[in-house]
Coordinates of C-alpha atoms in Angstrom, one line a residue:
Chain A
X643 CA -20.0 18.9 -29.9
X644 CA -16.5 20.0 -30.0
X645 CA -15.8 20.0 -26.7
X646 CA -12.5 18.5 -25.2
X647 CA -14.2 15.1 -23.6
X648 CA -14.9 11.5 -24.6
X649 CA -18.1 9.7 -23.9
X650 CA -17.7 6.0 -23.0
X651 CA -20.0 3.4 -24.8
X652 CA -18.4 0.2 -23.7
X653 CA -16.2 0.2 -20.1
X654 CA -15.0 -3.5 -20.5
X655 CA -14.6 -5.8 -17.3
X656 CA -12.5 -3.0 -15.5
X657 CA -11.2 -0.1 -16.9
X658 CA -9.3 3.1 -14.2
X659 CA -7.5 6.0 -14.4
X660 CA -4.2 5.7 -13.8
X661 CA -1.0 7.6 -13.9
X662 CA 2.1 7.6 -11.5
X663 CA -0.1 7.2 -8.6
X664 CA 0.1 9.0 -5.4
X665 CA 3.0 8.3 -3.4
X666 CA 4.3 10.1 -0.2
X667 CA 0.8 9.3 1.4
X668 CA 1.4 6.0 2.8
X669 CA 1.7 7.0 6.4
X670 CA -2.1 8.0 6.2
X671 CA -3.0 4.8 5.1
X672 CA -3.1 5.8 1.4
X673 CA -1.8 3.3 -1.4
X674 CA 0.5 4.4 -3.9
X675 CA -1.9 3.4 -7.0
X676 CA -0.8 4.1 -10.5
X677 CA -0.3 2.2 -13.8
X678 CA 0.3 -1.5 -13.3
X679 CA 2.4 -1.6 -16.1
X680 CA 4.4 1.9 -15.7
X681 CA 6.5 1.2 -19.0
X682 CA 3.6 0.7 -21.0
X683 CA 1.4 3.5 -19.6
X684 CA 4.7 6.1 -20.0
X685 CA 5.6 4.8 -23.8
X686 CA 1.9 5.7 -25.0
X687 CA 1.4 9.3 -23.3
X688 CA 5.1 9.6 -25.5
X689 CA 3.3 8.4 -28.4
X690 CA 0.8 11.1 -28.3
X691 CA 3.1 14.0 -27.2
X692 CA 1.7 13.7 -23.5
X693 CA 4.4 14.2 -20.1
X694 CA 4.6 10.6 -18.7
X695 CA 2.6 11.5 -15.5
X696 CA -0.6 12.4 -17.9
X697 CA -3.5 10.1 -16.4
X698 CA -4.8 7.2 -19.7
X699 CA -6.6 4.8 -19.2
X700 CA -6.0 0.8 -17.6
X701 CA -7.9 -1.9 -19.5
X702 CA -8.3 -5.3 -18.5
X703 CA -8.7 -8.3 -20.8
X704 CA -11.1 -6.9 -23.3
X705 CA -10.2 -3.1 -23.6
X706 CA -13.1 -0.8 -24.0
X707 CA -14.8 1.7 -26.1
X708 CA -14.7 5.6 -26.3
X709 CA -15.8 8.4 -28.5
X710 CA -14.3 11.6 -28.5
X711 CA -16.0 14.6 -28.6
X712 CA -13.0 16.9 -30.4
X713 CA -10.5 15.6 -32.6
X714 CA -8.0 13.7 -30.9
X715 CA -4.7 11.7 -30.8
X716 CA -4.6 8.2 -29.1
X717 CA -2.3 5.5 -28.6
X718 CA -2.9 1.8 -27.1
X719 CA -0.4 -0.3 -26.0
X720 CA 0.6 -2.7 -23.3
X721 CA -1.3 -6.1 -24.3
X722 CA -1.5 -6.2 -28.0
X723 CA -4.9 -6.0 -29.2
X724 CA -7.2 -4.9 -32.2
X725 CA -7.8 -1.4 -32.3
X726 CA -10.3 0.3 -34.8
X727 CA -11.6 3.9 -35.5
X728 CA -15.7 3.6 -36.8
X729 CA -14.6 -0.1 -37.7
X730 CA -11.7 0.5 -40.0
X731 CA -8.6 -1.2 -38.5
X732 CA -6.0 1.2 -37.1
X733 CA -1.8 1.2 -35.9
X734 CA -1.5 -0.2 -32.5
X735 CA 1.7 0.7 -30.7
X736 CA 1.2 4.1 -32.8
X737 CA -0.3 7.7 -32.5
X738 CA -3.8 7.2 -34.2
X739 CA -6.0 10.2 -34.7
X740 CA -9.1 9.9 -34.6
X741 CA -12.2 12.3 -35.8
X742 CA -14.7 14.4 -33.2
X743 CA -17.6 11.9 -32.6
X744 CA -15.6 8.7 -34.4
X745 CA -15.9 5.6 -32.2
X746 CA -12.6 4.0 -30.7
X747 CA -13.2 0.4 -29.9
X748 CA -10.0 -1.1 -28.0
X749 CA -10.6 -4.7 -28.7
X750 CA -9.7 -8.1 -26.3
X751 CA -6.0 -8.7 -25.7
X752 CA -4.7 -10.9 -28.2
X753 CA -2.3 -11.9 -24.8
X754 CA -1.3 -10.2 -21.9
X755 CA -4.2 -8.6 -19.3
X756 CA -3.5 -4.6 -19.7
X757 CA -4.0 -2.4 -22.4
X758 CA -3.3 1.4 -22.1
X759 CA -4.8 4.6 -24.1
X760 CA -3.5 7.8 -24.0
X761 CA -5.4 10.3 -25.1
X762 CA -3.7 13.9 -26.0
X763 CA -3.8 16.4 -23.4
X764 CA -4.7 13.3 -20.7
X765 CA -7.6 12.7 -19.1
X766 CA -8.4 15.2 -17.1
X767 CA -10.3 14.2 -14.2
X768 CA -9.9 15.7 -10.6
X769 CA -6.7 15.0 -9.0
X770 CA -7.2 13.8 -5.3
X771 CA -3.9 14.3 -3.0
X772 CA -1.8 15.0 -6.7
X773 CA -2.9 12.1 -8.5
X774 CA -6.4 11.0 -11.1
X775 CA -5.3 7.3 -10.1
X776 CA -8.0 4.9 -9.3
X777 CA -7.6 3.3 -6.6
X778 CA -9.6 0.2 -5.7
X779 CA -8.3 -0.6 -2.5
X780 CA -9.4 2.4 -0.8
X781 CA -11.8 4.1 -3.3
X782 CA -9.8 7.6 -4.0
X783 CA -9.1 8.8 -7.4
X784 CA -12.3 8.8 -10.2
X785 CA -14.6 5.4 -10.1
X786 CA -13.9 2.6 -13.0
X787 CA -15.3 4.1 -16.0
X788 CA -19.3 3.2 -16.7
X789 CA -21.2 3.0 -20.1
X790 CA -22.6 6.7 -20.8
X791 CA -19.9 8.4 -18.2
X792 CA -18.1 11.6 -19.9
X793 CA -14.2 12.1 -18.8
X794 CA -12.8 15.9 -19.2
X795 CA -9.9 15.9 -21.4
X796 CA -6.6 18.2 -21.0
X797 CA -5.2 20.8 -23.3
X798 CA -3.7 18.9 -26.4
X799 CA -0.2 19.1 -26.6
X800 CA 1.5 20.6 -28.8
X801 CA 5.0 19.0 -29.1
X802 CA 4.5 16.1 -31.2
X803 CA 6.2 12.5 -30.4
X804 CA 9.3 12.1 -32.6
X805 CA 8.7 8.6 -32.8
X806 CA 5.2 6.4 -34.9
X807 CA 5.8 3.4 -33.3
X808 CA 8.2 1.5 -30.5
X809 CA 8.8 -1.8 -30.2
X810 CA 6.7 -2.8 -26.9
X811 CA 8.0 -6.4 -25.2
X812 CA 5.3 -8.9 -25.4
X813 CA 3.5 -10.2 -22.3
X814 CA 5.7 -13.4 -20.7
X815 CA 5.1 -16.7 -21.6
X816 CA 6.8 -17.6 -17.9
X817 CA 6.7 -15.1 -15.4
X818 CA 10.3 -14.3 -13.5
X819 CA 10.2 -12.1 -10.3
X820 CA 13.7 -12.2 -8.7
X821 CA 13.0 -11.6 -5.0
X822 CA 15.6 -10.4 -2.5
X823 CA 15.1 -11.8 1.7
X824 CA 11.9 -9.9 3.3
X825 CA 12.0 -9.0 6.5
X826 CA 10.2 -12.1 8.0
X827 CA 11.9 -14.4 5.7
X828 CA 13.2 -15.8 9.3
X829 CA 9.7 -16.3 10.1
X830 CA 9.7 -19.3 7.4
X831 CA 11.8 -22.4 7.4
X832 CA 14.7 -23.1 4.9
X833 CA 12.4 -25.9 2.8
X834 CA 9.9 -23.0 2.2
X835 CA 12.3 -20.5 1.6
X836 CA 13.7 -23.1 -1.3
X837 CA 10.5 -24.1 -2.3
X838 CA 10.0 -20.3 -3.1
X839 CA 12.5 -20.0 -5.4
X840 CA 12.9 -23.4 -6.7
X841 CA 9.7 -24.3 -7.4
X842 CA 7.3 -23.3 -10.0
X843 CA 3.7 -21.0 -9.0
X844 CA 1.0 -20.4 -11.2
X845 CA -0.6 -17.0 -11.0
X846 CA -4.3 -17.2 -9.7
X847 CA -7.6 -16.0 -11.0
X848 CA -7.9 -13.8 -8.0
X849 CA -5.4 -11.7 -9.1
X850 CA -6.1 -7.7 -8.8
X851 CA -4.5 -4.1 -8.9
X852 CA -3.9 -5.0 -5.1
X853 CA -2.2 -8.0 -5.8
X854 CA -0.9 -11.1 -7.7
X855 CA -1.6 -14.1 -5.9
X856 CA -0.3 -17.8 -6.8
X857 CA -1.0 -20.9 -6.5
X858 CA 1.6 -23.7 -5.6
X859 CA 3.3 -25.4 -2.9
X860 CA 2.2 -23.8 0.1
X861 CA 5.1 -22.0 2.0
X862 CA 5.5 -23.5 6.1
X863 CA 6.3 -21.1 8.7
X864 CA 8.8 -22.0 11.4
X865 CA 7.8 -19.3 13.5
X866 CA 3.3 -19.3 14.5
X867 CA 1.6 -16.8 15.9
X868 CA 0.3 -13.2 14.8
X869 CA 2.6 -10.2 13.6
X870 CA 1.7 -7.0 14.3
X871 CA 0.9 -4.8 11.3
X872 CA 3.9 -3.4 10.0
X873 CA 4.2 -1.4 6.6
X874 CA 4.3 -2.4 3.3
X875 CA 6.4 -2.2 0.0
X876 CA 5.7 -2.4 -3.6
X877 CA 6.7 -6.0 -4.7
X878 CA 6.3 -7.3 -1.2
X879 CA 5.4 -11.2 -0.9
X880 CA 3.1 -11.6 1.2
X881 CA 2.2 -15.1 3.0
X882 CA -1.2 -15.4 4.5
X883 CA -2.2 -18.8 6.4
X884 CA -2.9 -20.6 3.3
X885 CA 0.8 -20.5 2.4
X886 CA 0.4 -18.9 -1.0
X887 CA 2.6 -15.9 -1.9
X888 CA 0.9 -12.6 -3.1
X889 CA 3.2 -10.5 -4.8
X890 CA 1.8 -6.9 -3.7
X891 CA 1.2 -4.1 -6.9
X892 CA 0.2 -0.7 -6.7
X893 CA -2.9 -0.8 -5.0
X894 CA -1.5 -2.9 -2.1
X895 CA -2.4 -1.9 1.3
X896 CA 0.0 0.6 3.4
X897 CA 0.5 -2.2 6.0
X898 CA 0.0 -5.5 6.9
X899 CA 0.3 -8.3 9.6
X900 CA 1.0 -11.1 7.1
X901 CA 5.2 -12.2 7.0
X902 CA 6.8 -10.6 4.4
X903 CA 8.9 -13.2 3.2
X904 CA 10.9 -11.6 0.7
X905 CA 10.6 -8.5 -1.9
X906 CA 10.0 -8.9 -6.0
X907 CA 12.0 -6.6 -7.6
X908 CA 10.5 -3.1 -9.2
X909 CA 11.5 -3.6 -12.8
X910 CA 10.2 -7.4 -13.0
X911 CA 6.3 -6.0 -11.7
X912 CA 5.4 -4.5 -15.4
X913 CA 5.7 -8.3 -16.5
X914 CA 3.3 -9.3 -13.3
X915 CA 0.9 -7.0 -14.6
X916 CA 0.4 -8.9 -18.0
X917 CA 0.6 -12.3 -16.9
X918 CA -2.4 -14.1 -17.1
X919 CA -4.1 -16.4 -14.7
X920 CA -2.3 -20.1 -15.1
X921 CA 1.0 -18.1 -16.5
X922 CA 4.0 -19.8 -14.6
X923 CA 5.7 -17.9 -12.0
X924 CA 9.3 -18.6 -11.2
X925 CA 10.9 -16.5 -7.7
X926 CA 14.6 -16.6 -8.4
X927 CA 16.4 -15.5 -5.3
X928 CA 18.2 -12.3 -5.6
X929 CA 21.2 -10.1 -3.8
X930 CA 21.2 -11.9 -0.1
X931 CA 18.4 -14.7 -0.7
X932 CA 19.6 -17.6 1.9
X933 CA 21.8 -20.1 0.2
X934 CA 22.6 -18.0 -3.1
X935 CA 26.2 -18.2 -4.0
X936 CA 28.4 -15.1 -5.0
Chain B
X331 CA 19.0 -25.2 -10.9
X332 CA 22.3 -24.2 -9.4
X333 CA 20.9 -22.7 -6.2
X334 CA 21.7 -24.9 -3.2
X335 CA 19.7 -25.8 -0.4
X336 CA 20.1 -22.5 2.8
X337 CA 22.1 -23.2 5.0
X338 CA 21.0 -20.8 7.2
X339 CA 18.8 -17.0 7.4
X340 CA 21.8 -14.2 6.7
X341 CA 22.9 -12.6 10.0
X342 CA 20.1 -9.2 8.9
X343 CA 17.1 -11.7 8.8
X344 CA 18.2 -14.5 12.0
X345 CA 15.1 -14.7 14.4
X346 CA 16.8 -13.7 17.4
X347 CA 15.4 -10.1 19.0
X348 CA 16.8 -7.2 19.7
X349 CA 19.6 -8.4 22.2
X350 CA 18.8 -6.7 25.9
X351 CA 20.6 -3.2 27.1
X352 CA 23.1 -5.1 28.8
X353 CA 26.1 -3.9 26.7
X354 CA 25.1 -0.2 28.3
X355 CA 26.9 0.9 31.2
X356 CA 24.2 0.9 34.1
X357 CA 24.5 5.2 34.6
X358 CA 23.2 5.4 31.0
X359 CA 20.6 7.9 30.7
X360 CA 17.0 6.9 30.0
X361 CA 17.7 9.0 26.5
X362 CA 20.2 5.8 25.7
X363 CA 18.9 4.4 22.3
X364 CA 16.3 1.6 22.3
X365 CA 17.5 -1.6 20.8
X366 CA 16.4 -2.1 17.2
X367 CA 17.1 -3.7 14.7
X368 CA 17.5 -3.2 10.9
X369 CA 15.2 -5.5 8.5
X370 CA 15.7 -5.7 4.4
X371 CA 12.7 -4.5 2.7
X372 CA 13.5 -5.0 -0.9
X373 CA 16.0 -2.6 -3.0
X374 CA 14.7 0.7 -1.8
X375 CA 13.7 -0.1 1.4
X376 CA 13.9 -0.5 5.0
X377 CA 12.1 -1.8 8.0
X378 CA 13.3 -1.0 11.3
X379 CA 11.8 -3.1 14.2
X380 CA 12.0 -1.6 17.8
X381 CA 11.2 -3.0 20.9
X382 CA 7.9 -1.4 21.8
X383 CA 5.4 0.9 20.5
X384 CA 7.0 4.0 22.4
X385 CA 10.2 3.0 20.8
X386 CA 9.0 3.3 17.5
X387 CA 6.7 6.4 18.1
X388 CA 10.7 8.0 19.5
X389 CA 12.0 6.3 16.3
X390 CA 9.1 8.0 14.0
X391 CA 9.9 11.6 15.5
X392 CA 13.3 11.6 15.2
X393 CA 13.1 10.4 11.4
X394 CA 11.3 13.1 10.8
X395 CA 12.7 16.0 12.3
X396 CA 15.5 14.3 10.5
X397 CA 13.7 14.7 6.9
X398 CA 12.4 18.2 7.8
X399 CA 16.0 19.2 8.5
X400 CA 17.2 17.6 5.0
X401 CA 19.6 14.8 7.1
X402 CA 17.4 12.3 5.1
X403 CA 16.3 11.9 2.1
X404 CA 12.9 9.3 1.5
X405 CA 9.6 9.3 0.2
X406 CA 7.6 7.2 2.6
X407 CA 8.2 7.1 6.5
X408 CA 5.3 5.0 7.5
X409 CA 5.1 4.1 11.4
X410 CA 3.4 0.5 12.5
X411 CA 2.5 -1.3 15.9
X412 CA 6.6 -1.5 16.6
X413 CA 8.0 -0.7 13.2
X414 CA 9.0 2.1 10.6
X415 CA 9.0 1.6 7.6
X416 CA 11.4 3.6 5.4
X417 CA 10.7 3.4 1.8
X418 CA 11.9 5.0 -1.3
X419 CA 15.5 5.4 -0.3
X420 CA 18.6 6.0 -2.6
X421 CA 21.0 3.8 -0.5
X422 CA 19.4 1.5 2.0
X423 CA 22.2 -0.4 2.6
X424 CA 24.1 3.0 4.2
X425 CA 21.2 4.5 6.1
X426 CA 20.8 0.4 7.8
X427 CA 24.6 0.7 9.1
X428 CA 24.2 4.7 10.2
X429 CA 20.8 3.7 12.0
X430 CA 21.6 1.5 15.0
X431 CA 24.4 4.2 16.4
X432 CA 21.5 7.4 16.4
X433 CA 20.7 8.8 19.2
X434 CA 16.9 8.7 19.2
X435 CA 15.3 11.3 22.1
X436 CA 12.5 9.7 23.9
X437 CA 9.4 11.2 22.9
X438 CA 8.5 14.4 24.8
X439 CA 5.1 13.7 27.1
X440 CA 3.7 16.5 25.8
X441 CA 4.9 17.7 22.4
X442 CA 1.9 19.5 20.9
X443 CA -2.2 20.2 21.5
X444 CA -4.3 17.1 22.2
X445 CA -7.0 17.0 19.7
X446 CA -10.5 16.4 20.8
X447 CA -13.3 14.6 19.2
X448 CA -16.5 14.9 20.5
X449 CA -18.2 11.0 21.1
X450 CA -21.7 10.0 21.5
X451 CA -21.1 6.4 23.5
X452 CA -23.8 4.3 22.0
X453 CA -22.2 2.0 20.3
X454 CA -23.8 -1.3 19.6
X455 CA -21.1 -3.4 21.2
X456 CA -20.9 -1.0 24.4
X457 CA -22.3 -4.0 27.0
X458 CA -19.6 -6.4 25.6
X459 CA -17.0 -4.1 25.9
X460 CA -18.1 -3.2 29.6
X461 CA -18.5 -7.4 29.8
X462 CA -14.9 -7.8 28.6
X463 CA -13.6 -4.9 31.4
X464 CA -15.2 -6.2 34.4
X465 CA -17.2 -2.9 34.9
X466 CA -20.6 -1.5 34.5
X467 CA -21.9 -0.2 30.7
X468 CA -21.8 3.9 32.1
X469 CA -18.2 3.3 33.2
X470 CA -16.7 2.6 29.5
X471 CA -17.7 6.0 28.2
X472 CA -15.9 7.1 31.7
X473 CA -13.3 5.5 31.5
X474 CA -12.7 5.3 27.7
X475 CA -12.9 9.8 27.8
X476 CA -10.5 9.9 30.6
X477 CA -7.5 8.6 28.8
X478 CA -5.2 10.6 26.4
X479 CA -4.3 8.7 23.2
X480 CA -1.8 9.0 20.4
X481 CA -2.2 7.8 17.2
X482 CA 0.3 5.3 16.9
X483 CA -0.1 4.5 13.1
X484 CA -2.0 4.6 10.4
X485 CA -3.6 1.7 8.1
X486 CA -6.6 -0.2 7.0
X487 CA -8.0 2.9 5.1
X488 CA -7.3 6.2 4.3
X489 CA -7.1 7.9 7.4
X490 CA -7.9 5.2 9.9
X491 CA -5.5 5.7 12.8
X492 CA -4.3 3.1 15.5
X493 CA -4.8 5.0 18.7
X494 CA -2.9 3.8 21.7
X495 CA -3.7 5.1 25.4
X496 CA -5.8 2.7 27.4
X497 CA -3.6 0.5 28.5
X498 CA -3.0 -3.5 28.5
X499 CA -5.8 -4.2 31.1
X500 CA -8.3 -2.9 28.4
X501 CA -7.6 -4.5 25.6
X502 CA -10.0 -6.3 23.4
X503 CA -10.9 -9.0 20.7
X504 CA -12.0 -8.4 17.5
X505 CA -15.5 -9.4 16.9
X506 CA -15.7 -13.4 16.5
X507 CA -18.0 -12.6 13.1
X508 CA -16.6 -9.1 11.4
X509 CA -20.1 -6.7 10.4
X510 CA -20.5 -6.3 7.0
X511 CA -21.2 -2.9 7.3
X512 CA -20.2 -0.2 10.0
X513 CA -21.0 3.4 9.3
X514 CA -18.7 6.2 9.1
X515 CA -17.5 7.8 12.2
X516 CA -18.5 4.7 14.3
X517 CA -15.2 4.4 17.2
X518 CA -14.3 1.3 18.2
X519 CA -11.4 -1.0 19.9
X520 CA -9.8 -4.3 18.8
X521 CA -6.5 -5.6 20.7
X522 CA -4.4 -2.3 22.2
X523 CA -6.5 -0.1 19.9
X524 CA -9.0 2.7 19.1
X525 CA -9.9 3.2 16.0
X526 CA -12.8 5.9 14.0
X527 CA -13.9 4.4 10.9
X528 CA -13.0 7.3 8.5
X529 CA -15.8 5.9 5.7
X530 CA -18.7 2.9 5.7
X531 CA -16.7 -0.9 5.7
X532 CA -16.8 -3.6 6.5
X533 CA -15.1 -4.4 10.0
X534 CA -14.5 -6.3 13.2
X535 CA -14.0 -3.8 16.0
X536 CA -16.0 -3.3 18.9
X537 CA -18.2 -0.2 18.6
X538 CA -18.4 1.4 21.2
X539 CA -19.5 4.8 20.5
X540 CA -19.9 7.2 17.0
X541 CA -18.6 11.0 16.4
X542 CA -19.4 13.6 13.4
X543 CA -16.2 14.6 13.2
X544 CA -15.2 14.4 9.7
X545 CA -11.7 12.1 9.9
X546 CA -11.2 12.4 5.7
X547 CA -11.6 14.8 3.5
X548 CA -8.9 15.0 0.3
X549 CA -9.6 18.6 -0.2
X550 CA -8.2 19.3 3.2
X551 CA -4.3 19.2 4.5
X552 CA -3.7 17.4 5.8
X553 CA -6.3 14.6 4.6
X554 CA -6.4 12.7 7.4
X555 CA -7.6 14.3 10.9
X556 CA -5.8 11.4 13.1
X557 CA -1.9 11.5 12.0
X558 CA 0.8 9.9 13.4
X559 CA 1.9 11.1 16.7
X560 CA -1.0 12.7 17.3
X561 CA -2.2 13.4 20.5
X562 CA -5.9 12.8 20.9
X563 CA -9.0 12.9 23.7
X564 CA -12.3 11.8 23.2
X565 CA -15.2 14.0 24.9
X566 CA -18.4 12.4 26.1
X567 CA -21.1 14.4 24.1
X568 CA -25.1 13.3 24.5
X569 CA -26.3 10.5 22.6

């Protein structure tokens, strides 16, 4: 079998799709989706000479296991793990390639919660409204992979990356979201909105591509009652009656009736992704939080 | 750490509303712009909160015959009960200042065709519905197919629109215990709204009726049947 594909023989707890997601769709109701760690998922396509919007593969916790059908160059990255080709150790963080019909086992994350393998050529699954994302919220974009389930490959590329191996910043030890005022930060009083950003969360076991939640001193609303749904952002905190934030990621919903007490900034979400459950979460307020000086 | 304690919300976020007209001159035509007002959303974003639905629906309309004519630049214009989201902006901080001297058209009453989807009204939750109205179980189908909606927003799922139309005497609870399961293309109401599950889900509306029309399908564009804005009827079929 020479053919450009890869069977999987081990899917992991939850392994996706995922590339730059499908934005533009939101007024439909459709989440944006894509790589939880974008930096990660970008600097592996590089590795193997892919475009950074080529779809790879999301891991989470303890990787998976594929074998290629064709001859075919892979990278893993995000949270550093043990990656071997027909049980010989091989290069994380580095172009690997690996034989027609070899077996690439992506082992557990030695720390962090994401691991990401590019293929060459991308996986080359269906695109639904211009994206192969998976999306768990709303079920568009390919299913998590299954044990026996063969994924279509692209055409290899044929530029090369000029680069064996980058240095890839490790998962955090303390998580640090700075978080700019939401638009219902009124709706909370000043304690909470200290509490927030002086106080230390811990990020939950319930955690998902939709979004991470913490656990910590609740947050205590000055104004009751029920907001109508209004739409949501990317790194939106999120307070539901239980007074936890959840920080929103990529498979968030489009909109929401929860207060939106403040907004975690873009860059700091690639970190939220790889932060494990009991990982320390610190909100430093941001351009306009309420009492911030300069 | 070297934050101190707030003083108090900046002026963007303080909890007052949208001040009352009262600053317009009384002769001002009804086309005067709606109050609103201007909410931080993060770096690239914007939430603009209006008075009322029809305020944001104008709001929605003008935004985009504002993109399509290449005034404004963003990804994401994404309507809600009486908000619009903005997202995906270059400079949020200019379009907030611009935004509360436009000139924002009320919506014409009749813009484009009204979309019809056939309804069979045998929904399970039909004699709670007619319970909750004060009428008898044939009138809902009547009186639920004689009014013209608009789909005010969408959310919840891909292609599950908010549909506004019936007016405040018919609004509605949720179900006190949400079903687990309710098939695709089942129509129901909760608060101000219809909605047409697009897919099987869970949820908590009132069913009230079902329809074959197909409301998603990613191979077609757009996606979604119900979009916002749209003008909709629903037509009594046989059940």
């Amino acid at each position: 079998m020479t053919d450009r594909a890869f069977a999987v023989v081990r899917a992991g707890a939850l392994t996706t799709v995922q590339d730059e997601g499908r934005p533009g769709h939101a007024h439909l109701g459709v989440p944006r989706s894509g790589a939880l760690d974008r930096p990660a998922a970008a600097l592996v396509n590089r590795l193997v000479g892919n475009p950074p919007d080529a779809a790879a593969l999301e891991t989470t916790l303890n990787g998976c296991a594929l074998r290629p059908r064709c001859a075919v160059t892979v990278a893993v990255g995000g949270a550093p793990c043990p990656v071997t080709v027909d049980g010989r150790a091989v290069a994380w963080g580095a172009p690997v390639r690996v034989p027609a019909g070899a077996l690439l086992d992506v082992g557990p994350a030695v720390s962090g919660v994401r691991g990401y393998v590019a293929l060459g050529g991308g996986i080359a699954v269906e695109p639904v409204l211009g994206s192969r994302s998976t999306d768990l919220l709303s079920g568009l974009g390919p299913p998590p992979l299954t044990e026996g389930a063969i994924l279509p490959l692209g055409v290899a590329p044929v530029v090369h990356a000029r680069v064996d191996t980058v240095p890839q910043p490790g998962p955090p030890r303390e998580l640090i979201l700075r978080v700019t005022p939401g638009p219902r930060a009124d709706w909370f009083t000043a304690t909470a909105l200290r509490t927030l950003t002086t106080r230390a969360y811990r990020v939950s076991s319930a955690s998902n591509r939709i979004g991470l939640r913490t656990e910590g001193p609740p947050l205590e609303r000055a104004v009751r009652g029920e907001l109508p749904s209004e739409g949501m952002v990317l790194g939106a905190i999120q307070v539901p009656p239980d007074g936890s934030p959840v920080v929103f990621l990529a498979d968030h919903p489009t909109t929401g009736g929860y207060p939106v007490v403040g907004v975690a900034r873009e860059r700091d979400l690639a970190a939220a992704a790889q932060a494990v459950p009991g990982t320390v979460v610190r909100f430093v307020g941001a351009g306009g939080w309420p009492g911030l000086r300069g | 750490m070297s934050v101190p304690p707030p003083k108090a919300p900046p002026p963007q976020v303080s909890p007052t509303k949208a001040p009352p007209r009262t600053a317009l001159p009384p002769e001002a035509p009804s086309a005067a712009v709606p109050p609103l007002r201007v909410l931080p959303m993060g770096e690239r974003a914007l939430l603009v909160e209006l008075a009322d639905g029809a305020a944001a629906a104008a709001l929605h309309a003008e935004l985009l015959r504002r993109r399509a004519e290449g005034e404004l630049t963003v990804r994401e214009i994404v309507p809600a009960a009486r908000t619009v989201l903005l997202d995906g902006l270059d400079d949020p901080l200019r379009l907030a200042a611009r935004l509360p001297s436009w000139e924002i058209p009320p919506l014409p009453a009749r813009a484009e065709d009204v979309l019809e989807i056939p309804v069979r009204y045998d929904g399970p939750d039909l004699a709670d519905v007619a319970a909750l109205w004060g009428v008898p179980v044939r009138d809902v189908a009547r009186i639920h197919s004689a009014a013209e909606f608009r789909v005010a927003f969408c959310g919840f799922a891909p292609g599950f629109g908010y549909l506004t139309g019936l007016g405040g005497v018919r609004e509605v609870p949720r179900r006190a215990t949400p079903r687990t399961a309710v098939p695709a293309g089942s129509v129901g109401l909760a608060g101000p709204y219809t909605g047409v599950y697009p897919r099987p889900s869970p949820g908590g509306w009132q069913l009230i009726g079902s329809t074959d029309a197909v409301l998603w399908d990613h191979a077609r564009v757009p996606a979604a049947l119900l979009t916002p804005g749209a003008r909709v009827r629903f037509v009594p079929e046989a059940a």
